Short mmCIF file of C-alpha atoms and ligand atoms in Angstrom, two decimals:
data_model
loop_
_atom_site.label_atom_id
_atom_site.label_comp_id
_atom_site.label_asym_id
_atom_site.label_seq_id
_atom_site.Cartn_x
_atom_site.Cartn_y
_atom_site.Cartn_z
CA MET A 35 11.82 -2.24 -18.05
CA LYS A 36 14.19 -4.53 -16.19
CA THR A 37 15.09 -3.65 -12.60
CA ARG A 38 16.00 -5.67 -9.54
CA ILE A 39 12.30 -5.62 -8.57
CA THR A 40 11.09 -7.02 -11.91
CA GLU A 41 13.73 -9.74 -11.56
CA LEU A 42 12.86 -10.52 -7.92
CA PHE A 43 9.11 -10.82 -8.53
CA GLY A 44 9.20 -12.09 -12.12
CA ILE A 45 7.08 -9.19 -13.40
CA GLN A 46 7.34 -7.05 -16.54
CA TYR A 47 7.10 -3.51 -15.11
CA PRO A 48 8.51 -2.17 -11.81
CA ILE A 49 5.11 -0.98 -10.59
CA GLN A 50 3.37 -2.49 -7.57
CA CYS A 51 -0.06 -1.82 -6.14
CA GLY A 52 -0.03 -1.18 -2.40
CA GLY A 53 -2.33 -2.86 0.11
CA MET A 54 -5.83 -1.34 0.14
CA LEU A 55 -8.41 -2.51 2.63
CA TRP A 56 -11.78 -3.30 0.96
CA ILE A 57 -10.35 -2.36 -2.48
CA ALA A 58 -7.38 -4.65 -3.25
CA LYS A 59 -9.43 -7.78 -3.91
CA PRO A 60 -9.00 -10.53 -6.54
CA GLU A 61 -10.55 -8.57 -9.44
CA LEU A 62 -8.30 -5.50 -9.04
CA ALA A 63 -5.23 -7.58 -8.13
CA ALA A 64 -5.60 -9.77 -11.21
CA ALA A 65 -6.34 -6.84 -13.52
CA ILE A 66 -3.11 -5.13 -12.42
CA SER A 67 -1.04 -8.31 -12.64
CA ASN A 68 -2.39 -8.99 -16.12
CA THR A 69 -0.84 -5.70 -17.31
CA GLY A 70 2.64 -6.91 -16.30
CA ALA A 71 2.71 -4.84 -13.09
CA MET A 72 2.19 -6.39 -9.62
CA GLY A 73 -1.35 -6.62 -8.21
CA ASN A 74 -2.06 -6.69 -4.47
CA LEU A 75 -4.41 -8.98 -2.61
CA THR A 76 -4.98 -7.45 0.83
CA SER A 77 -5.48 -10.08 3.53
CA GLY A 78 -7.31 -7.65 5.82
CA ASN A 79 -10.36 -8.03 3.56
CA TYR A 80 -10.84 -11.52 4.99
CA ASN A 81 -11.88 -12.90 8.37
CA SER A 82 -10.28 -16.35 8.28
CA ALA A 83 -7.48 -18.36 6.72
CA ASP A 84 -10.02 -20.18 4.55
CA GLU A 85 -11.39 -16.90 3.19
CA LEU A 86 -7.87 -15.81 2.23
CA ARG A 87 -7.20 -19.23 0.66
CA ALA A 88 -10.35 -18.83 -1.45
CA ALA A 89 -9.29 -15.29 -2.47
CA VAL A 90 -5.83 -16.52 -3.57
CA ASP A 91 -7.52 -19.25 -5.63
CA ARG A 92 -9.96 -16.73 -7.14
CA THR A 93 -7.09 -14.38 -8.08
CA ARG A 94 -5.30 -17.30 -9.72
CA GLU A 95 -8.41 -18.04 -11.78
CA LEU A 96 -8.25 -14.46 -13.07
CA THR A 97 -4.50 -14.25 -13.71
CA ASP A 98 -1.54 -16.57 -14.11
CA LYS A 99 0.84 -13.68 -13.33
CA PRO A 100 2.48 -12.93 -9.94
CA PHE A 101 0.62 -10.89 -7.31
CA ILE A 102 1.63 -9.83 -3.80
CA VAL A 103 -0.39 -10.43 -0.61
CA ASN A 104 -0.49 -7.56 1.92
CA ILE A 105 -0.48 -8.44 5.62
CA THR A 106 -0.90 -5.35 7.80
CA THR A 107 0.81 -6.12 11.10
CA MET A 108 -0.88 -3.66 13.42
CA PRO A 109 -2.79 -4.48 16.59
CA SER A 110 -6.43 -4.97 15.59
CA ILE A 111 -9.56 -6.34 17.27
CA ARG A 112 -10.92 -7.81 14.04
CA LEU A 113 -7.57 -9.24 12.93
CA PRO A 114 -5.82 -10.68 16.01
CA VAL A 115 -2.16 -11.61 15.70
CA GLU A 116 -2.91 -15.37 15.52
CA LEU A 117 -5.05 -14.73 12.42
CA LEU A 118 -2.22 -12.68 10.87
CA ARG A 119 0.09 -15.68 11.51
CA ASP A 120 -2.46 -17.89 9.75
CA PHE A 121 -2.53 -15.46 6.80
CA PHE A 122 1.27 -15.70 6.56
CA ARG A 123 1.07 -19.53 6.70
CA VAL A 124 -1.58 -19.52 3.91
CA CYS A 125 0.76 -17.43 1.71
CA CYS A 126 3.53 -19.98 2.27
CA GLU A 127 1.23 -22.95 1.71
CA LYS A 128 -0.09 -21.38 -1.52
CA GLN A 129 3.43 -20.30 -2.53
CA VAL A 130 2.34 -16.81 -3.57
CA VAL A 131 5.21 -14.92 -5.16
CA ALA A 132 5.55 -12.36 -2.38
CA ILE A 133 4.14 -11.01 0.88
CA GLU A 134 4.03 -7.28 1.63
CA ILE A 135 4.28 -6.64 5.37
CA ALA A 136 3.08 -3.22 6.54
CA GLY A 137 3.49 -2.27 10.18
CA ALA A 138 5.54 -4.06 12.80
CA PRO A 139 8.33 -6.33 11.51
CA VAL A 140 7.51 -10.02 11.05
CA ASP A 141 10.32 -11.20 13.33
CA THR A 142 9.09 -9.26 16.36
CA PHE A 143 5.31 -9.20 15.71
CA LEU A 144 4.60 -12.67 14.29
CA GLY A 145 7.70 -14.55 15.45
CA LYS A 146 11.27 -15.39 14.48
CA GLU A 147 10.25 -18.51 12.55
CA PHE A 148 8.17 -16.68 9.93
CA ILE A 149 10.83 -15.24 7.58
CA PRO A 150 12.65 -18.62 7.44
CA MET A 151 9.22 -20.23 6.77
CA ALA A 152 8.76 -17.97 3.73
CA LYS A 153 12.29 -18.64 2.48
CA GLU A 154 11.65 -22.40 2.79
CA ALA A 155 8.45 -22.01 0.73
CA GLY A 156 10.19 -19.82 -1.90
CA VAL A 157 8.01 -16.82 -1.01
CA LYS A 158 9.63 -13.35 -1.08
CA VAL A 159 8.93 -11.02 1.83
CA LEU A 160 8.91 -7.25 1.44
CA HIS A 161 8.55 -4.74 4.25
CA LYS A 162 6.88 -1.35 3.79
CA VAL A 163 8.62 1.08 6.15
CA GLY A 164 8.65 4.82 6.84
CA THR A 165 12.19 5.37 8.13
CA VAL A 166 15.77 4.53 7.16
CA LYS A 167 16.23 2.73 10.50
CA HIS A 168 13.34 0.36 9.81
CA ALA A 169 14.66 -0.35 6.30
CA VAL A 170 18.03 -1.30 7.78
CA HIS A 171 16.28 -3.62 10.27
CA ALA A 172 14.35 -5.25 7.42
CA GLU A 173 17.54 -6.05 5.55
CA LYS A 174 19.23 -7.34 8.71
CA VAL A 175 16.47 -9.83 9.57
CA GLY A 176 16.28 -11.24 6.04
CA TYR A 177 13.53 -9.46 4.12
CA ASP A 178 14.05 -9.73 0.34
CA ALA A 179 13.02 -6.15 -0.47
CA VAL A 180 11.81 -2.98 1.13
CA THR A 181 9.34 -0.23 0.25
CA ILE A 182 10.04 3.21 1.64
CA ALA A 183 6.91 5.33 2.00
CA GLY A 184 7.17 9.07 2.47
CA PHE A 185 4.61 11.07 4.40
CA GLU A 186 2.80 12.02 1.17
CA GLU A 187 1.29 8.53 1.23
CA GLY A 188 -2.35 7.75 1.93
CA GLY A 189 -2.80 5.46 4.91
CA PHE A 190 -0.52 5.39 7.92
CA PRO A 191 2.76 7.29 7.34
CA HIS A 192 5.48 7.46 9.96
CA LYS A 193 5.22 10.32 12.45
CA ASP A 194 8.59 11.79 11.34
CA ASN A 195 6.97 13.61 8.39
CA VAL A 196 9.80 12.97 5.92
CA SER A 197 9.08 13.12 2.19
CA THR A 198 9.61 10.37 -0.37
CA MET A 199 12.08 12.67 -2.17
CA VAL A 200 14.43 12.58 0.81
CA LEU A 201 13.80 9.03 2.01
CA VAL A 202 14.42 7.14 -1.25
CA PRO A 203 18.08 8.12 -1.77
CA LYS A 204 18.74 7.79 1.98
CA VAL A 205 17.41 4.23 2.03
CA ARG A 206 19.17 3.42 -1.24
CA GLU A 207 22.46 4.35 0.43
CA ALA A 208 21.65 2.43 3.63
CA VAL A 209 20.53 -0.97 2.30
CA SER A 210 21.47 -3.19 -0.60
CA ILE A 211 18.20 -5.14 -1.06
CA PRO A 212 15.81 -4.05 -3.86
CA LEU A 213 13.82 -0.92 -3.07
CA LEU A 214 10.39 0.42 -4.04
CA ALA A 215 9.48 4.09 -3.63
CA ALA A 216 5.98 4.95 -2.37
CA GLY A 217 4.02 8.04 -1.41
CA GLY A 218 3.02 10.55 -4.07
CA MET A 219 3.57 8.22 -7.04
CA ALA A 220 1.02 8.76 -9.77
CA ASP A 221 2.44 8.47 -13.28
CA GLY A 222 5.44 7.86 -15.52
CA ARG A 223 7.21 10.97 -14.29
CA SER A 224 6.97 9.60 -10.76
CA LEU A 225 8.39 6.28 -11.94
CA ALA A 226 11.29 7.92 -13.77
CA ALA A 227 11.99 10.12 -10.74
CA ALA A 228 11.94 7.14 -8.37
CA LEU A 229 14.41 5.25 -10.57
CA ALA A 230 16.64 8.33 -10.75
CA LEU A 231 16.57 8.59 -6.94
CA GLY A 232 17.84 5.04 -6.66
CA ALA A 233 14.65 2.97 -6.31
CA ASP A 234 14.07 -0.18 -8.34
CA GLY A 235 10.41 0.66 -8.90
CA VAL A 236 7.34 2.28 -7.42
CA MET A 237 4.45 1.24 -5.24
CA MET A 238 1.23 3.26 -5.42
CA ALA A 239 -2.30 2.90 -4.11
CA THR A 240 -4.30 6.14 -4.47
CA ARG A 241 -3.66 6.09 -8.25
CA PHE A 242 -4.89 2.47 -8.49
CA LEU A 243 -7.96 3.39 -6.43
CA ALA A 244 -8.78 5.80 -9.26
CA THR A 245 -9.09 3.12 -11.93
CA LYS A 246 -12.19 1.48 -13.41
CA GLU A 247 -11.37 -1.89 -11.85
CA SER A 248 -11.29 -0.63 -8.23
CA GLY A 249 -15.08 -0.74 -8.43
CA VAL A 250 -15.82 2.18 -6.07
CA HIS A 251 -18.98 4.31 -6.29
CA PRO A 252 -19.09 6.91 -9.15
CA ASN A 253 -19.16 9.74 -6.54
CA ILE A 254 -15.82 8.52 -5.21
CA TYR A 255 -14.32 8.64 -8.69
CA LYS A 256 -15.60 12.22 -8.96
CA VAL A 257 -13.99 13.11 -5.62
CA LEU A 258 -10.69 11.54 -6.70
CA MET A 259 -10.66 13.64 -9.90
CA GLU A 260 -11.69 16.89 -8.22
CA LYS A 261 -9.65 16.96 -5.00
CA THR A 262 -6.25 18.63 -5.02
CA GLU A 263 -2.94 17.88 -3.34
CA ALA A 264 -4.03 20.20 -0.49
CA ASP A 265 -7.19 18.21 0.29
CA THR A 266 -5.68 15.54 2.56
CA ALA A 267 -4.44 15.97 6.11
CA LEU A 268 -2.33 14.16 8.70
CA GLN A 269 -4.27 13.30 11.87
CA LEU A 270 -4.58 10.86 14.78
CA GLN A 271 -1.07 11.69 16.02
CA THR A 272 -2.18 11.28 19.63
CA LEU A 273 -4.04 8.00 19.16
CA LEU A 274 -1.25 6.45 17.07
CA ALA A 275 1.72 7.90 18.99
CA GLY A 276 2.51 4.50 20.51
CA PHE A 277 3.08 3.06 17.03
CA GLY A 278 5.07 6.03 15.72
CA LEU A 279 2.35 6.53 13.12
CA GLN A 280 -0.40 8.92 12.03
CA VAL A 281 -3.04 8.77 9.35
CA ARG A 282 -3.23 10.66 6.05
CA ALA A 283 -6.84 10.90 4.93
CA LEU A 284 -9.12 13.07 2.84
CA LYS A 285 -10.28 16.24 4.61
CA ASN A 286 -14.00 15.82 5.27
CA GLU A 287 -16.70 16.16 7.93
CA ILE A 288 -15.69 13.03 9.81
CA MET A 289 -12.03 14.11 9.95
CA GLU A 290 -13.15 17.49 11.37
CA LYS A 291 -15.08 15.68 14.11
CA ILE A 292 -12.06 13.45 14.78
CA ALA A 293 -9.75 16.48 15.02
CA LYS A 294 -12.10 18.11 17.53
CA ILE A 295 -12.28 15.00 19.72
CA GLU A 296 -8.48 14.58 19.59
CA SER A 297 -7.80 18.21 20.46
CA GLU A 298 -10.22 18.01 23.40
CA GLY A 299 -8.45 14.90 24.69
CA GLY A 300 -11.38 12.57 23.87
CA ASP A 301 -10.77 8.86 24.34
CA LEU A 302 -10.77 5.81 22.11
CA SER A 303 -14.43 4.98 22.76
CA GLU A 304 -15.42 8.27 21.10
CA LEU A 305 -12.98 7.88 18.19
CA LEU A 306 -13.45 4.20 17.33
CA PRO A 307 -16.93 4.50 15.80
CA LEU A 308 -15.67 7.32 13.55
CA ILE A 309 -12.45 5.68 12.34
CA SER A 310 -13.86 2.17 11.91
CA GLY A 311 -13.01 0.29 8.75
CA GLU A 312 -16.70 -0.65 8.41
CA ARG A 313 -17.56 3.01 7.77
CA ALA A 314 -14.97 3.20 4.97
CA ARG A 315 -16.24 -0.02 3.46
CA LYS A 316 -19.75 1.48 3.24
CA VAL A 317 -18.49 4.75 1.75
CA TRP A 318 -16.54 3.11 -1.08
CA GLN A 319 -19.84 1.44 -2.03
CA ASP A 320 -22.44 4.17 -1.39
CA GLY A 321 -20.31 7.17 -2.36
CA ASN A 322 -20.87 9.64 0.50
CA ALA A 323 -17.26 10.80 0.91
CA GLU A 324 -18.02 12.88 4.04
CA GLU A 325 -19.00 9.84 6.11
CA ALA A 326 -15.75 7.97 6.78
CA MET A 327 -12.00 8.30 7.28
CA LEU A 328 -10.78 7.75 3.71
CA THR A 329 -7.06 7.00 3.51
CA ILE A 330 -6.00 8.90 0.39
CA GLY A 331 -2.58 10.33 -0.44
CA GLN A 332 -1.41 13.72 -1.72
CA SER A 333 -1.08 12.08 -5.14
CA VAL A 334 -4.85 12.62 -5.42
CA GLY A 335 -3.89 16.09 -6.67
CA ARG A 336 -2.30 14.48 -9.74
CA ILE A 337 -5.37 12.47 -10.72
CA SER A 338 -7.67 13.80 -13.41
CA ASP A 339 -9.10 10.68 -15.05
CA ILE A 340 -10.32 7.16 -14.30
CA PRO A 341 -8.53 4.88 -16.78
CA THR A 342 -8.51 1.10 -16.89
CA VAL A 343 -5.46 -0.34 -15.14
CA ALA A 344 -4.17 -1.51 -18.53
CA ASP A 345 -4.30 2.05 -19.92
CA LEU A 346 -2.75 3.45 -16.73
CA VAL A 347 0.20 1.05 -16.69
CA GLU A 348 0.83 1.35 -20.44
CA ARG A 349 0.80 5.17 -20.16
CA MET A 350 3.09 5.14 -17.12
CA VAL A 351 5.67 2.97 -18.83
CA ARG A 352 5.58 5.08 -21.99
CA GLU A 353 5.94 8.32 -20.01
CA ALA A 354 8.74 6.93 -17.82
CA GLU A 355 10.70 5.70 -20.81
CA ALA A 356 10.32 9.09 -22.50
CA ALA A 357 11.38 10.92 -19.34
CA LEU A 358 14.40 8.66 -18.87
CA ARG A 359 15.40 9.04 -22.53
CA SER A 360 15.19 12.81 -22.30
CA GLY A 361 18.15 12.69 -19.96
CA VAL A 362 18.40 11.97 -16.26
CA ALA A 363 21.75 11.92 -14.55
CA VAL A 364 23.52 8.57 -14.41
CA PHE A 365 25.36 7.96 -11.17
CA ASP A 366 28.63 6.12 -10.71
CA GLU A 367 28.14 3.80 -7.75
C1 LIG B 459 -7.85 3.25 -0.10
C2 LIG B 459 -6.56 2.86 0.55
C3 LIG B 459 -6.53 1.83 1.49
C4 LIG B 459 -5.32 1.46 2.08
N1 LIG B 459 -5.30 0.36 2.93
C5 LIG B 459 -4.10 -0.10 3.37
C6 LIG B 459 -4.02 -1.34 4.09
O1 LIG B 459 -5.01 -2.02 4.34
N2 LIG B 459 -2.79 -1.76 4.48
C7 LIG B 459 -1.66 -1.04 4.18
O2 LIG B 459 -0.57 -1.49 4.52
N3 LIG B 459 -1.71 0.13 3.53
C8 LIG B 459 -2.90 0.59 3.09
N4 LIG B 459 -2.94 1.75 2.35
C9 LIG B 459 -1.66 2.48 2.06
C10 LIG B 459 -1.07 2.02 0.71
O3 LIG B 459 -0.80 0.65 0.69
C11 LIG B 459 0.22 2.78 0.36
O4 LIG B 459 1.17 2.64 1.38
C12 LIG B 459 0.01 4.26 0.08
O5 LIG B 459 -1.29 4.54 -0.32
C13 LIG B 459 1.00 4.74 -0.97
O6 LIG B 459 0.89 6.10 -1.21
P1 LIG B 459 -0.07 6.74 -2.37
O7 LIG B 459 -1.42 6.74 -1.79
O8 LIG B 459 0.50 8.09 -2.55
O9 LIG B 459 0.05 5.89 -3.58
C14 LIG B 459 -4.14 2.16 1.77
C15 LIG B 459 -4.18 3.21 0.84
C16 LIG B 459 -5.36 3.56 0.23
C17 LIG B 459 -5.35 4.68 -0.80
#
């Protein structure tokens, strides 16, 4: 499956894992990369440049294939901007194949020198965005590729509430750099559809969470198989208004409490203990899915098994090839 994304990253299949805090660690990243898809090492798992360096080295012990490093550029107490700059410098020093930026653009958030620094080091930089406007900005300031994520996605979709189905062809028409489609991707049909819409591949995270190698508690696997496409909700619109974002998470007891606090105009000091990443970290391990804000996408409704990543990727490619063979429209550019 050759596309502009497989060529850009030097991978076999146009399938990338998205950043996943506490989940996208060396073992999962390497397992995905070993299938010929692109694993993700999420820098937010680490508290220092040295920890990220060690994680890059560990991933390289487990795979000799390319993987991407996610740097989430959002204001954070645990991950101050100077640490995010250090993460970017580590990626350049280690010459990882690519960096996935999610959040504010590198040029404005980290500094103008950072994209040229990556180019100098031979590291590709991709920006995950939620609007056409942000994709156009990414191309203008020199990113090598862009991921467009519709509001189906788990995590922090843009507040505009536009679906992947509409965004992918719009971005395809607006930029000429390679494009990944994200939000709602779960299988080979999704991949074939994304290619037909003009993407060069897919990025997905919820589906990779539901694989043996993600290493979450058995109760979480059960939740992922049982929940439907109607079991996630968009929230935190007030808290995240300044960033143009919101969160999509699994509906549960904590999200009900959060909704109540938000609707009553509660402040950050009440919300922070409920939305903390620490809570989520504990839940992935101990399995009580009611206890934390769990960023999960609508694609959870399309998950009914927990395969190995090798089985998942092999099945996706087979299904996508079959779907493409069975006849999708070919467009004259
Ligand atoms: C468990 C989990 C954790 C996530 N953590 C992050 C993160 O740390 N940084 C980030 O940029 N996106 C994060 N995301 C969002 C994904 O990278 C991706 O944009 C989104 O999940 C794609 O949509 P999908 O869930 O339908 O596949 C997370 C998603 C999940 C499911």
